[in-house]
Amino acid sequence: MIPGELGLVYLTALDRDNAEQTREWLNDPAVARWFVDELVPNSKAKQLEMYDEADKGEKLFMLEIHATDDDRYLGIVGFETGDIRHRQAEFGIAIGPVDERGKGFGRDATLTCLRWGFDTLGLHCVWLGALDDNEHAIPLYRDIGFRELGRIREQVLVEGSFHDVVYFDMLEDEFRARYGSRG
Amino acid sequence: MIPGERIYLTPVEPDASETYRAWINDPEVHEWLVAGHIPITAARERAIIEGFGKDDSVFVFEIRLIEGDRPIGLCGLHGVEMPHRQAEIGILIGEKELWGQGLGRDAIVTGLRFGFETLGLHRIEISAFEGNDRALALYPSIGFQQSGRDRHRVFLRGHFWDAVVFDMLEDEFRERYGSNE
């Protein structure tokens, strides 16, 4: 269990008993609309592959987000790492229930996961891509302190039209300068 | 079953892996453990526990409180090396309300007795990370001698920590704790 930086959420290991709930969220067009590289809907078997991959603890470090007030399951957050020597990872997050958006859970989960990535996984660089019209995520990532590094134009096809993907990154020293080191 | 004073040691059970996982994933319990900082999934924990039974270099036990006969932690000998007759011992007390009662000491001495008297080990090592003040005080008081220091051995909570290494030889154990006979 990883307590949240802002106290709104905590993060736990993935629980296979929640795989169908996770799949339902990720297959929800209101959630999936904002994915950059996930081709959904997922089958049950395909969804379980994520759980198998997370069990290995090698490249996929995905955690469950839970609300601190009543433990309800809110979504998933985590990293997909590349070659270990580079200590870099792609960040991803999904808040599942549409009515749980805008309550600060995503911000807390992102900050908490970033600290965990830098302090526990020993990452040097965290990066992510967001669709150009994702007007919730892009200001949030900027506000959290990610640096916008550029975009690949018309990189992905979403609901019949091509969208740019805007890329952000954060280095470990930038995180510590902004949010402090733990004693 | 390996008797201690207030506790006894019994082999770990895959069916109890959710109990072990709850301990290890608790930030207060894993503060000075290497495990648990990356939360362990149920399948992974079960695979680890099942693996212990297949590997003759590892002997991991559940620590059970005799009073009430309930599991309170884990204690194990890892890296058992023959013919060198060496191993490393490790411990965790997962039931936090029982911290500070000498049960960890009881379990370590019991684990040492198993290592020296049953496995026939000659030397058993234990290490504590710098900052783990309770362990750094406990291990010498059990009779371990500091044998070295591995600098910046682990990365936890954004920092590298030295491991202070202690060891005990079979004669030192027998002199201090006698034989179980």
Short mmCIF file of C-alpha atoms in Angstrom, two decimals:
data_model
loop_
_atom_site.label_atom_id
_atom_site.label_comp_id
_atom_site.label_asym_id
_atom_site.label_seq_id
_atom_site.Cartn_x
_atom_site.Cartn_y
_atom_site.Cartn_z
CA MET A 1 0.00 0.00 0.00
CA ILE A 2 1.35 3.40 -1.00
CA PRO A 3 -0.28 6.33 0.80
CA GLY A 4 -1.24 9.27 -1.39
CA GLU A 5 0.81 12.45 -1.45
CA LEU A 6 -2.36 14.52 -1.07
CA GLY A 7 -4.31 12.08 1.10
CA LEU A 8 -7.19 11.56 -1.34
CA VAL A 9 -6.12 8.17 -2.63
CA TYR A 10 -3.79 5.28 -1.91
CA LEU A 11 -2.27 2.81 -4.36
CA THR A 12 -2.20 -0.97 -4.07
CA ALA A 13 -1.12 -3.98 -6.11
CA LEU A 14 -3.51 -5.06 -8.88
CA ASP A 15 -6.18 -7.47 -7.66
CA ARG A 16 -7.27 -10.07 -10.22
CA ASP A 17 -10.75 -10.07 -8.68
CA ASN A 18 -11.10 -6.55 -10.09
CA ALA A 19 -10.06 -7.49 -13.63
CA GLU A 20 -13.60 -7.36 -15.01
CA GLN A 21 -14.23 -3.97 -13.39
CA THR A 22 -11.01 -2.71 -14.91
CA ARG A 23 -11.99 -4.09 -18.30
CA GLU A 24 -15.40 -2.45 -18.11
CA TRP A 25 -13.77 0.93 -17.46
CA LEU A 26 -11.10 0.61 -20.12
CA ASN A 27 -13.74 -0.48 -22.62
CA ASP A 28 -15.97 2.49 -21.77
CA PRO A 29 -15.79 4.84 -24.78
CA ALA A 30 -15.79 7.84 -22.41
CA VAL A 31 -12.54 6.53 -20.92
CA ALA A 32 -11.00 4.90 -23.99
CA ARG A 33 -11.50 8.04 -26.07
CA TRP A 34 -8.37 9.50 -24.46
CA PHE A 35 -6.03 6.57 -24.88
CA VAL A 36 -3.04 7.19 -27.08
CA ASP A 37 -1.99 3.65 -27.92
CA GLU A 38 -4.49 1.19 -26.44
CA LEU A 39 -6.66 -0.55 -28.95
CA VAL A 40 -9.89 -1.31 -27.11
CA PRO A 41 -12.28 -3.00 -26.45
CA ASN A 42 -10.32 -5.67 -24.65
CA SER A 43 -11.48 -9.27 -24.33
CA LYS A 44 -11.39 -10.93 -20.91
CA ALA A 45 -8.30 -12.85 -21.93
CA LYS A 46 -6.57 -9.75 -23.23
CA GLN A 47 -7.34 -7.91 -20.01
CA LEU A 48 -5.84 -10.73 -17.93
CA GLU A 49 -2.61 -10.42 -19.91
CA MET A 50 -2.10 -7.07 -18.19
CA TYR A 51 -2.47 -8.79 -14.84
CA ASP A 52 -0.04 -11.56 -15.87
CA GLU A 53 2.46 -8.94 -16.97
CA ALA A 54 2.11 -7.00 -13.71
CA ASP A 55 2.63 -10.20 -11.69
CA LYS A 56 6.05 -10.58 -13.32
CA GLY A 57 7.17 -7.21 -11.99
CA GLU A 58 9.60 -6.73 -14.86
CA LYS A 59 8.32 -4.07 -17.23
CA LEU A 60 4.74 -3.26 -16.25
CA PHE A 61 4.31 -1.60 -12.86
CA MET A 62 0.58 -0.96 -12.67
CA LEU A 63 -1.24 -0.18 -9.42
CA GLU A 64 -4.84 0.22 -8.32
CA ILE A 65 -6.07 3.63 -7.18
CA HIS A 66 -8.39 3.59 -4.15
CA ALA A 67 -10.21 6.43 -2.43
CA THR A 68 -8.89 7.04 1.08
CA ASP A 69 -12.34 7.82 2.50
CA ASP A 70 -14.09 4.51 1.74
CA ASP A 71 -11.52 2.34 -0.10
CA ARG A 72 -13.53 2.28 -3.33
CA TYR A 73 -11.65 1.26 -6.46
CA LEU A 74 -11.20 4.25 -8.78
CA GLY A 75 -8.83 3.24 -11.53
CA ILE A 76 -5.29 2.27 -12.43
CA VAL A 77 -2.00 4.10 -12.64
CA GLY A 78 1.53 3.06 -13.37
CA PHE A 79 4.55 2.73 -15.58
CA GLU A 80 5.76 0.70 -18.47
CA THR A 81 9.53 0.64 -18.39
CA GLY A 82 11.94 0.01 -21.22
CA ASP A 83 15.49 -1.28 -21.08
CA ILE A 84 16.45 -1.09 -17.39
CA ARG A 85 19.77 0.68 -17.96
CA HIS A 86 18.00 3.83 -19.12
CA ARG A 87 15.76 4.04 -16.04
CA GLN A 88 12.96 5.60 -18.05
CA ALA A 89 9.27 4.76 -18.15
CA GLU A 90 6.04 5.76 -19.82
CA PHE A 91 3.41 6.93 -17.36
CA GLY A 92 -0.27 6.06 -17.71
CA ILE A 93 -3.43 6.60 -15.71
CA ALA A 94 -7.15 5.91 -16.03
CA ILE A 95 -9.83 7.03 -13.58
CA GLY A 96 -12.63 4.56 -14.37
CA PRO A 97 -15.97 5.99 -13.24
CA VAL A 98 -16.82 9.11 -15.23
CA ASP A 99 -18.54 10.66 -12.19
CA GLU A 100 -15.29 10.45 -10.20
CA ARG A 101 -13.52 12.88 -12.51
CA GLY A 102 -12.67 16.40 -11.42
CA LYS A 103 -12.27 15.51 -7.74
CA GLY A 104 -8.48 15.59 -7.59
CA PHE A 105 -8.03 11.81 -7.57
CA GLY A 106 -6.04 11.86 -10.81
CA ARG A 107 -3.70 14.56 -9.51
CA ASP A 108 -3.07 12.71 -6.25
CA ALA A 109 -2.59 9.36 -8.01
CA THR A 110 -0.19 10.95 -10.52
CA LEU A 111 1.94 12.67 -7.86
CA THR A 112 1.97 9.55 -5.69
CA CYS A 113 2.92 7.34 -8.60
CA LEU A 114 5.67 9.77 -9.68
CA ARG A 115 7.24 9.74 -6.23
CA TRP A 116 7.03 5.96 -6.18
CA GLY A 117 8.59 5.78 -9.64
CA PHE A 118 11.51 8.03 -8.76
CA ASP A 119 12.02 6.89 -5.14
CA THR A 120 11.23 3.17 -5.35
CA LEU A 121 11.67 2.10 -8.95
CA GLY A 122 14.68 4.42 -9.23
CA LEU A 123 13.50 6.02 -12.46
CA HIS A 124 15.48 8.85 -14.01
CA CYS A 125 12.93 10.03 -16.57
CA VAL A 126 9.15 9.69 -16.79
CA TRP A 127 7.34 10.59 -19.99
CA LEU A 128 3.82 10.45 -21.37
CA GLY A 129 1.74 11.32 -24.38
CA ALA A 130 -1.70 12.95 -24.38
CA LEU A 131 -4.12 13.49 -27.24
CA ASP A 132 -4.07 17.10 -28.42
CA ASP A 133 -7.73 17.69 -27.48
CA ASN A 134 -7.44 16.20 -23.98
CA GLU A 135 -8.30 19.43 -22.21
CA HIS A 136 -8.45 17.82 -18.76
CA ALA A 137 -5.14 16.00 -18.82
CA ILE A 138 -2.88 18.50 -20.58
CA PRO A 139 -3.35 21.41 -18.12
CA LEU A 140 -3.05 18.95 -15.22
CA TYR A 141 0.25 17.54 -16.47
CA ARG A 142 1.59 21.07 -16.97
CA ASP A 143 0.40 22.11 -13.54
CA ILE A 144 2.04 19.08 -11.92
CA GLY A 145 5.35 20.13 -13.44
CA PHE A 146 5.75 18.00 -16.53
CA ARG A 147 7.61 19.78 -19.32
CA GLU A 148 5.96 19.79 -22.72
CA LEU A 149 8.59 18.57 -25.10
CA GLY A 150 6.74 18.51 -28.38
CA ARG A 151 4.20 16.72 -30.44
CA ILE A 152 4.00 14.18 -33.20
CA ARG A 153 1.48 15.49 -35.68
CA GLU A 154 -1.53 13.37 -36.60
CA GLN A 155 0.07 10.39 -34.91
CA VAL A 156 -3.11 8.51 -34.02
CA LEU A 157 -6.50 7.87 -35.54
CA VAL A 158 -9.32 8.48 -33.03
CA GLU A 159 -12.96 8.11 -33.95
CA GLY A 160 -12.18 8.66 -37.60
CA SER A 161 -9.86 11.64 -37.39
CA PHE A 162 -6.15 11.99 -36.91
CA HIS A 163 -4.90 13.66 -33.73
CA ASP A 164 -1.56 15.03 -32.64
CA VAL A 165 -0.01 13.45 -29.56
CA VAL A 166 1.56 15.96 -27.16
CA TYR A 167 4.50 14.58 -25.21
CA PHE A 168 5.59 15.53 -21.70
CA ASP A 169 8.50 14.47 -19.52
CA MET A 170 9.89 14.94 -16.03
CA LEU A 171 13.36 14.13 -14.70
CA GLU A 172 14.05 12.89 -11.19
CA ASP A 173 15.86 16.07 -10.15
CA GLU A 174 12.95 18.19 -11.34
CA PHE A 175 10.54 16.14 -9.27
CA ARG A 176 12.69 16.45 -6.15
CA ALA A 177 13.27 20.18 -6.67
CA ARG A 178 9.53 20.74 -6.82
CA TYR A 179 8.16 18.20 -4.36
CA GLY A 180 11.12 17.63 -2.05
CA SER A 181 13.07 14.54 -1.06
CA ARG A 182 11.98 12.23 1.65
CA GLY A 183 14.10 12.22 4.78
CA MET B 1 7.52 -27.41 14.37
CA ILE B 2 10.55 -25.70 15.88
CA PRO B 3 9.90 -24.47 19.41
CA GLY B 4 11.07 -21.13 20.73
CA GLU B 5 10.06 -19.53 24.02
CA ARG B 6 6.83 -17.62 23.28
CA ILE B 7 6.78 -18.54 19.59
CA TYR B 8 7.38 -21.51 17.38
CA LEU B 9 8.39 -21.81 13.73
CA THR B 10 6.43 -23.84 11.20
CA PRO B 11 6.79 -24.06 7.40
CA VAL B 12 5.13 -21.32 5.37
CA GLU B 13 1.83 -22.30 3.75
CA PRO B 14 0.80 -21.14 0.25
CA ASP B 15 -2.79 -20.93 1.54
CA ALA B 16 -1.65 -18.28 4.03
CA SER B 17 0.07 -16.18 1.39
CA GLU B 18 -2.60 -13.46 1.60
CA THR B 19 -1.74 -13.00 5.28
CA TYR B 20 1.95 -12.73 4.45
CA ARG B 21 1.19 -10.35 1.59
CA ALA B 22 -0.84 -8.05 3.83
CA TRP B 23 2.16 -7.79 6.18
CA ILE B 24 4.74 -7.22 3.46
CA ASN B 25 2.69 -4.61 1.59
CA ASP B 26 2.20 -2.59 4.79
CA PRO B 27 4.50 0.47 4.62
CA GLU B 28 5.27 0.31 8.35
CA VAL B 29 6.22 -3.37 8.08
CA HIS B 30 8.30 -3.07 4.91
CA GLU B 31 10.04 0.14 6.00
CA TRP B 32 13.36 -1.71 6.25
CA LEU B 33 12.60 -4.73 4.07
CA VAL B 34 13.59 -4.94 0.43
CA ALA B 35 10.22 -6.49 -0.46
CA GLY B 36 6.88 -4.73 -0.53
CA HIS B 37 7.94 -1.33 -1.83
CA ILE B 38 6.64 -2.54 -5.16
CA PRO B 39 3.28 -3.85 -3.92
CA ILE B 40 3.17 -7.61 -4.37
CA THR B 41 0.18 -9.12 -6.17
CA ALA B 42 -1.61 -12.19 -4.80
CA ALA B 43 -0.36 -14.44 -7.61
CA ARG B 44 3.22 -13.28 -7.16
CA GLU B 45 3.22 -13.80 -3.39
CA ARG B 46 1.75 -17.27 -3.80
CA ALA B 47 4.39 -18.16 -6.40
CA ILE B 48 7.15 -16.97 -4.07
CA ILE B 49 5.81 -19.02 -1.15
CA GLU B 50 5.35 -22.09 -3.35
CA GLY B 51 8.88 -21.59 -4.65
CA PHE B 52 10.33 -21.76 -1.14
CA GLY B 53 9.22 -25.38 -0.91
CA LYS B 54 11.10 -26.31 -4.07
CA ASP B 55 14.43 -24.68 -3.32
CA ASP B 56 16.77 -26.38 -0.85
CA SER B 57 18.81 -23.24 -0.31
CA VAL B 58 15.87 -21.50 1.39
CA PHE B 59 14.04 -22.36 4.60
CA VAL B 60 11.30 -19.90 5.39
CA PHE B 61 9.04 -20.32 8.40
CA GLU B 62 5.90 -18.77 9.71
CA ILE B 63 6.42 -17.41 13.21
CA ARG B 64 3.43 -18.37 15.36
CA LEU B 65 2.66 -17.00 18.78
CA ILE B 66 2.16 -19.99 21.11
CA GLU B 67 -0.49 -18.10 23.07
CA GLY B 68 -3.58 -18.19 20.85
CA ASP B 69 -1.62 -20.11 18.17
CA ARG B 70 -1.67 -17.43 15.49
CA PRO B 71 0.74 -16.36 12.75
CA ILE B 72 2.61 -13.14 13.54
CA GLY B 73 5.50 -13.01 11.08
CA LEU B 74 8.10 -14.74 8.96
CA CYS B 75 11.64 -15.87 9.64
CA GLY B 76 13.87 -17.60 7.17
CA LEU B 77 17.31 -18.79 6.25
CA HIS B 78 18.27 -17.83 2.71
CA GLY B 79 21.24 -18.62 0.54
CA VAL B 80 22.13 -21.82 2.36
CA GLU B 81 25.45 -22.78 0.82
CA MET B 82 27.05 -26.18 1.07
CA PRO B 83 29.81 -27.25 1.68
CA HIS B 84 30.50 -23.85 3.18
CA ARG B 85 27.68 -24.23 5.75
CA GLN B 86 26.67 -20.60 5.52
CA ALA B 87 23.34 -18.80 5.29
CA GLU B 88 21.66 -15.49 5.87
CA ILE B 89 18.78 -15.11 8.30
CA GLY B 90 15.91 -12.66 7.90
CA ILE B 91 12.88 -11.74 9.95
CA LEU B 92 9.70 -9.75 9.93
CA ILE B 93 6.99 -9.38 12.55
CA GLY B 94 3.85 -8.51 10.60
CA GLU B 95 1.50 -8.03 13.54
CA LYS B 96 2.51 -4.52 14.54
CA GLU B 97 0.78 -4.52 17.92
CA LEU B 98 3.29 -7.19 18.97
CA TRP B 99 6.36 -5.10 18.18
CA GLY B 100 8.71 -4.33 21.08
CA GLN B 101 7.94 -7.50 23.07
CA GLY B 102 11.05 -9.49 22.24
CA LEU B 103 9.27 -11.82 19.82
CA GLY B 104 11.67 -10.97 16.97
CA ARG B 105 14.60 -11.85 19.20
CA ASP B 106 12.85 -15.10 20.17
CA ALA B 107 12.27 -15.98 16.50
CA ILE B 108 15.84 -15.13 15.43
CA VAL B 109 17.36 -17.25 18.22
CA THR B 110 15.01 -20.09 17.26
CA GLY B 111 15.95 -19.71 13.59
CA LEU B 112 19.63 -19.70 14.52
CA ARG B 113 19.16 -22.87 16.54
CA PHE B 114 17.53 -24.54 13.52
CA GLY B 115 20.37 -23.32 11.30
CA PHE B 116 23.21 -24.44 13.53
CA GLU B 117 21.73 -27.60 15.05
CA THR B 118 19.52 -28.99 12.30
CA LEU B 119 21.08 -27.71 9.08
CA GLY B 120 24.56 -27.96 10.61
CA LEU B 121 25.55 -24.47 9.53
CA HIS B 122 28.87 -23.00 10.60
CA ARG B 123 28.19 -19.29 10.06
CA ILE B 124 24.95 -17.29 9.82
CA GLU B 125 24.81 -13.74 8.60
CA ILE B 126 22.24 -11.03 9.24
CA SER B 127 22.16 -7.49 7.95
CA ALA B 128 20.36 -4.28 8.79
CA PHE B 129 20.14 -1.15 6.73
CA GLU B 130 21.61 2.04 8.17
CA GLY B 131 18.70 3.88 9.71
CA ASN B 132 17.02 0.74 11.03
CA ASP B 133 18.00 1.61 14.58
CA ARG B 134 15.98 -1.12 16.25
CA ALA B 135 17.65 -3.87 14.22
CA LEU B 136 21.09 -2.29 14.58
CA ALA B 137 20.65 -2.44 18.37
CA LEU B 138 18.94 -5.85 18.45
CA TYR B 139 21.39 -7.91 16.42
CA PRO B 140 24.49 -7.24 18.57
CA SER B 141 22.40 -7.85 21.68
CA ILE B 142 21.53 -11.31 20.33
CA GLY B 143 25.26 -11.98 20.01
CA PHE B 144 25.96 -11.16 16.37
CA GLN B 145 29.23 -9.40 15.64
CA GLN B 146 29.50 -6.72 13.01
CA SER B 147 31.53 -8.15 10.16
CA GLY B 148 31.29 -5.45 7.57
CA ARG B 149 29.31 -2.87 5.74
CA ASP B 150 28.04 -2.96 2.18
CA ARG B 151 27.90 0.64 1.07
CA HIS B 152 24.77 1.94 -0.62
CA ARG B 153 23.39 -1.59 -0.76
CA VAL B 154 19.72 -0.69 -1.46
CA PHE B 155 17.65 2.13 -2.92
CA LEU B 156 14.59 2.76 -0.77
CA ARG B 157 12.42 5.86 -0.46
CA GLY B 158 14.64 7.86 -2.80
CA HIS B 159 17.91 7.19 -1.00
CA PHE B 160 20.71 4.67 -1.02
CA TRP B 161 21.30 2.97 2.32
CA ASP B 162 24.32 1.06 3.61
CA ALA B 163 23.78 -2.49 4.84
CA VAL B 164 25.55 -3.23 8.12
CA VAL B 165 26.48 -6.90 8.07
CA PHE B 166 26.66 -9.03 11.20
CA ASP B 167 27.48 -12.70 11.65
CA MET B 168 27.59 -15.46 14.22
CA LEU B 169 29.62 -18.70 14.24
CA GLU B 170 28.30 -22.01 15.52
CA ASP B 171 30.57 -22.07 18.58
CA GLU B 172 29.47 -18.58 19.55
CA PHE B 173 25.84 -19.66 19.38
CA ARG B 174 26.42 -22.75 21.53
CA GLU B 175 28.43 -20.81 24.09
CA ARG B 176 25.68 -18.25 24.49
CA TYR B 177 22.52 -20.30 24.07
CA GLY B 178 23.67 -23.80 24.93
CA SER B 179 22.37 -26.91 23.31
CA ASN B 180 18.66 -27.62 23.02
CA GLU B 181 19.16 -31.06 24.58
#
